[in-house]
Amino acid sequence: MKHILSKLLVCFLLSLLNPILADAQEIRIEGRVLESKSKEPMIGVNIAIKGKVSGTVTNAEGRFTLITKTPPPFTLMFSSVGYAIQEVEITGSISNLDIKLQEESLLGREIVIAASRYEENVLESPVSIEKLDLLDIRSSPAADFYSGLRNLKGVDMGVQSLIFVTPNVRGFSSNTNYRVNQLVDGIDNAPPGLNFPAGNIIGISELDIESLELLVGASSALYGPGGLNGTILMTSKSPFDYQGLSASVRYGLLHVGADYQDNPSGMYDFTMRYAKAFNDRFAFKLNFSYLTADDWQASDFRDKNDLNNPDLNILTNPGYDGVNMYGDESFVPVDIGPLAPQVAAGFALGQGLQPGTPQYDATVAQIIGLFPESQLISRTGYPERDLADYNTSNLKTNLSLHYRLTEKVEAIVQGSYNVGTSVYTASNRFSLKDFSLYSIKAEVRGPKFFLRAFTTGENAGDTYDMGGLALQMNEAWKPSEAWYNDYIGAFTTARFIGQDLNSAYRFARDVADNRDQDGNILIQGQPYRPLPGEEVFNDLFNQISSRPISETFSYNGNTIRGAAVVDKSKLYHFEGMYNFSDFFKFADILGGMSYRVFNINSEGTIFADQPGDPHLISEFGAYLQITKQLLSKKLKFTGTVRYDKNENFDGGRFTPRVSLVYSVDKDRKHHIRGSIQTAFRFPSVADQYTNLNVGVFEVIGGLPQFRNRFNFEENPVYPLDNPNPLVGKPVTTDGPYVFPEFKPERVVSYEIGYKGLITDQFLLDAYIYYNTFNGFLANQALGQPLPDGTTRFLLTAVSTEEPISAYGWAVSFDYRIFGNYDLAANVSYNTINSSDGNFPLGFLTRFNSPDYRTNISLSNRNVFKNIGFSVNWRWQNQFLWESSFGVGEVPGNHTVDAQISYKLPKIKTMFKIGGSNLFNQYYTTGFGNPQIGGLYYIGITFDQFMN
């Protein structure tokens, strides 16, 4: 093994030194590039030497000059978005090379990299892959390119706010989606503490993205832990190839016809990119973008006690627990039915009656008869709109320096800083306020290798837990013990003087809140429930939301804690990859390795770390891939194996992948693929270390140390029959819960697919898959009876011993009709195997995906005189959503997105007007998430000025 590694290292070093040591004669190529039909010069055409990083671009007159020391013969590649790549063999210096590029649809001719980590035709990809190129992004009817992912087959988009959008494929989705990796120019786009991508808040700007590739399904073998459902790779534009100043201004209108506000509001989005190559060696680029808008609002006020009864509210149900109402989950849910004897006795004694007398017994019996047998009472909560910062914004900045050491080696140093204000859903809804992430990367790369080091760091800013905020506000103005005493006393009096149950409930709440239903204070000088806009409300809000969750303080003599989240976690990552195909002729061989360290620092607010003592977690990974052409190159075999080790878990994890691609015909237009892939993920930081009180529940990590912290050995825990202990019986009569081994989650995926050109104008893609998960990571609701007679409710991450399986299929086609109209459609199906598992009560699989979803689109980039359009219709059916926030049905929905564009080629400008959810049918993508309406926009883009 050591001998093999030594040989590979020598090969790698020689490949780097060879071009540096070479002293070849300079070759000079000059010429121009014209558009074949109009004969107009083409600006910004990329000219590159095949197999090298060196190249140039055409100027405003379509002319170029390329100087190289590459010995002839070699191949020059001329490429521009929307035009066929043209290759020209160069045998020496040329001073008048004329090239004419022809416009072309890239149907079936796209080149992808993500599937195998080297360039290959999309038809021959060994696994399912989807791609968005520049033309797809420019013509997308979605309001932004990232939201356009939902139009790809099999993709679900979870919308937690306007800019916090998370894609998923093949089920097991969640708001915290740990099963899809996302890389931007090789940098992991998941904040170290969150451990999952926060949509595109901290991603890439639309003007700088060159392509997006989505690996559908298991993808850990090449990209490491986390890619159980897929991996998204976003690649930015090179400053050598895309130069000049580009800018985009867009205005949008949203909240049209919303029931939570009277008037629509605006969205403002500005993006700028400037790139300059000073010569063929040094270039830089600068990106800046800023978006601001009023966010989508979560306004589901159904009662969690019975989601199917729309008549339940704070007036009709004393135990009302609204989906997007917070603070109505009291710390100790009070059931007033069993309290009747105690209350009745106290009332009789208060009347001066002596126990054992007929008057006493009669009064006690009368009072008991006035109480219901059982009735949960909740405190009065606040709707999310009173607590959230809906002034969403997103700032992205990026600076990148590029230097070509040789014609085969490029060095890159880049830094990014992104900050956003948004809302997202976990165990509670959190208001992300000025959440930021920075990244710094240094990389050396060539056509067949890269060495990369980067660090990312996040800062939660002024983020706070809205559920915790509301609970603490209630405790601050009147502790629950006092509030319930006032409530029960008022209820008893109301019933004793003859009020009916509903009237008594309302009267009791008014007295306990010291407010009537119109908001008027009942007794001046006594504590009263604060309302938005009042000074006491603002004071409470600011004091609690600005103090960390781990900090307690006194307010009016009441001890409460803060609601602010601290997260200053960091990630340090090192990796390298090399393609050894030049040294091993019998097959294409590439290998790589990575090492990363997480520095988890929440200062004890959401994780079980302590201020000044962060958790350090290290991971190591390595992979090797062999690709071999067989049967006269009709059959392509790809085998990959990866090994990973995380210090918190015993033993390493092997994730092999084997695939075969068979070219059916001699023209290589029809391909059948089959694969067996494995993928895995280590439990997330939240799965391992969370230590968060969210009101009714305490959410704790799955590591064994938490079992000791909560003394499970002496006070065992029991599975709940419902993840919400306010609903149904709190603790089952089953025996104590037995914890399975807490370990990484693994999936084995079997897939068969076909991709081919039925005709030159008709591309068909189809696959069927079957996934089996082992050690599936999920949430388990538990109850712990305590010696004082109360019950502690816990929610923890567990690894299941029972396997879970899911399966599905997808079909798509792209059809070029009437010359230049593109008709596309896709349909996909996935479901969980309902016969799986003998799971404990309260266990949540969180499949969270519709069975069916479909897209149909029609587009034409140039209908008439540079006018183009695209329209997309999407539908999905109803499905069950399970999460620690709540469980409920998500209704099916269908939406239409459309846009019309007008291009002015001579000044490289495009006008675009369109709408997402054109018919304004409000819908939601997950339980407790906001309602999403129509977003109507108009924009103008100037591309590569001053080139």
JSON list of N, CA, C and O in Angstrom, two decimals, residues 448 580-589 627-629:
[
{"chain": "A", "resi": 448, "resn": "LYS", "atom": "N", "xyz": [-6.46, 18.20, -14.22]},
{"chain": "A", "resi": 448, "resn": "LYS", "atom": "CA", "xyz": [-6.62, 16.86, -13.63]},
{"chain": "A", "resi": 448, "resn": "LYS", "atom": "C", "xyz": [-6.30, 16.81, -12.14]},
{"chain": "A", "resi": 448, "resn": "LYS", "atom": "O", "xyz": [-6.13, 15.72, -11.60]},
{"chain": "A", "resi": 580, "resn": "PHE", "atom": "N", "xyz": [-5.05, 10.23, -12.33]},
{"chain": "A", "resi": 580, "resn": "PHE", "atom": "CA", "xyz": [-3.82, 9.58, -12.74]},
{"chain": "A", "resi": 580, "resn": "PHE", "atom": "C", "xyz": [-3.92, 8.90, -14.10]},
{"chain": "A", "resi": 580, "resn": "PHE", "atom": "O", "xyz": [-3.12, 8.04, -14.43]},
{"chain": "A", "resi": 581, "resn": "SER", "atom": "N", "xyz": [-4.89, 9.28, -14.92]},
{"chain": "A", "resi": 581, "resn": "SER", "atom": "CA", "xyz": [-5.12, 8.58, -16.18]},
{"chain": "A", "resi": 581, "resn": "SER", "atom": "C", "xyz": [-3.95, 8.69, -17.14]},
{"chain": "A", "resi": 581, "resn": "SER", "atom": "O", "xyz": [-3.77, 7.83, -18.02]},
{"chain": "A", "resi": 582, "resn": "ASP", "atom": "N", "xyz": [-3.10, 9.75, -17.01]},
{"chain": "A", "resi": 582, "resn": "ASP", "atom": "CA", "xyz": [-1.94, 9.87, -17.89]},
{"chain": "A", "resi": 582, "resn": "ASP", "atom": "C", "xyz": [-0.85, 8.85, -17.56]},
{"chain": "A", "resi": 582, "resn": "ASP", "atom": "O", "xyz": [0.03, 8.59, -18.37]},
{"chain": "A", "resi": 583, "resn": "PHE", "atom": "N", "xyz": [-0.91, 8.28, -16.37]},
{"chain": "A", "resi": 583, "resn": "PHE", "atom": "CA", "xyz": [0.14, 7.37, -15.93]},
{"chain": "A", "resi": 583, "resn": "PHE", "atom": "C", "xyz": [-0.30, 5.91, -15.95]},
{"chain": "A", "resi": 583, "resn": "PHE", "atom": "O", "xyz": [0.53, 5.02, -15.96]},
{"chain": "A", "resi": 584, "resn": "PHE", "atom": "N", "xyz": [-1.61, 5.68, -15.91]},
{"chain": "A", "resi": 584, "resn": "PHE", "atom": "CA", "xyz": [-2.13, 4.32, -15.94]},
{"chain": "A", "resi": 584, "resn": "PHE", "atom": "C", "xyz": [-3.04, 4.20, -17.16]},
{"chain": "A", "resi": 584, "resn": "PHE", "atom": "O", "xyz": [-4.19, 4.62, -17.12]},
{"chain": "A", "resi": 585, "resn": "LYS", "atom": "N", "xyz": [-2.52, 3.66, -18.24]},
{"chain": "A", "resi": 585, "resn": "LYS", "atom": "CA", "xyz": [-3.23, 3.65, -19.52]},
{"chain": "A", "resi": 585, "resn": "LYS", "atom": "C", "xyz": [-4.38, 2.67, -19.56]},
{"chain": "A", "resi": 585, "resn": "LYS", "atom": "O", "xyz": [-5.29, 2.80, -20.38]},
{"chain": "A", "resi": 586, "resn": "PHE", "atom": "N", "xyz": [-4.37, 1.67, -18.67]},
{"chain": "A", "resi": 586, "resn": "PHE", "atom": "CA", "xyz": [-5.41, 0.63, -18.76]},
{"chain": "A", "resi": 586, "resn": "PHE", "atom": "C", "xyz": [-6.77, 1.14, -18.27]},
{"chain": "A", "resi": 586, "resn": "PHE", "atom": "O", "xyz": [-7.80, 0.52, -18.55]},
{"chain": "A", "resi": 587, "resn": "ALA", "atom": "N", "xyz": [-6.78, 2.24, -17.53]},
{"chain": "A", "resi": 587, "resn": "ALA", "atom": "CA", "xyz": [-8.04, 2.76, -16.97]},
{"chain": "A", "resi": 587, "resn": "ALA", "atom": "C", "xyz": [-7.83, 4.19, -16.51]},
{"chain": "A", "resi": 587, "resn": "ALA", "atom": "O", "xyz": [-6.69, 4.65, -16.35]},
{"chain": "A", "resi": 588, "resn": "ASP", "atom": "N", "xyz": [-8.95, 4.91, -16.32]},
{"chain": "A", "resi": 588, "resn": "ASP", "atom": "CA", "xyz": [-8.90, 6.24, -15.71]},
{"chain": "A", "resi": 588, "resn": "ASP", "atom": "C", "xyz": [-8.98, 6.06, -14.20]},
{"chain": "A", "resi": 588, "resn": "ASP", "atom": "O", "xyz": [-9.95, 5.50, -13.69]},
{"chain": "A", "resi": 589, "resn": "ILE", "atom": "N", "xyz": [-7.96, 6.55, -13.51]},
{"chain": "A", "resi": 589, "resn": "ILE", "atom": "CA", "xyz": [-7.91, 6.40, -12.05]},
{"chain": "A", "resi": 589, "resn": "ILE", "atom": "C", "xyz": [-7.76, 7.78, -11.43]},
{"chain": "A", "resi": 589, "resn": "ILE", "atom": "O", "xyz": [-6.92, 8.58, -11.84]},
{"chain": "A", "resi": 627, "resn": "THR", "atom": "N", "xyz": [-12.27, 4.03, -13.64]},
{"chain": "A", "resi": 627, "resn": "THR", "atom": "CA", "xyz": [-13.21, 3.98, -14.76]},
{"chain": "A", "resi": 627, "resn": "THR", "atom": "C", "xyz": [-12.55, 3.24, -15.92]},
{"chain": "A", "resi": 627, "resn": "THR", "atom": "O", "xyz": [-11.42, 3.57, -16.30]},
{"chain": "A", "resi": 628, "resn": "LYS", "atom": "N", "xyz": [-13.25, 2.26, -16.47]},
{"chain": "A", "resi": 628, "resn": "LYS", "atom": "CA", "xyz": [-12.68, 1.41, -17.53]},
{"chain": "A", "resi": 628, "resn": "LYS", "atom": "C", "xyz": [-13.69, 1.22, -18.65]},
{"chain": "A", "resi": 628, "resn": "LYS", "atom": "O", "xyz": [-14.86, 0.91, -18.41]},
{"chain": "A", "resi": 629, "resn": "GLN", "atom": "N", "xyz": [-13.23, 1.45, -19.89]},
{"chain": "A", "resi": 629, "resn": "GLN", "atom": "CA", "xyz": [-14.05, 1.20, -21.07]},
{"chain": "A", "resi": 629, "resn": "GLN", "atom": "C", "xyz": [-13.88, -0.25, -21.50]},
{"chain": "A", "resi": 629, "resn": "GLN", "atom": "O", "xyz": [-12.76, -0.74, -21.62]}
]
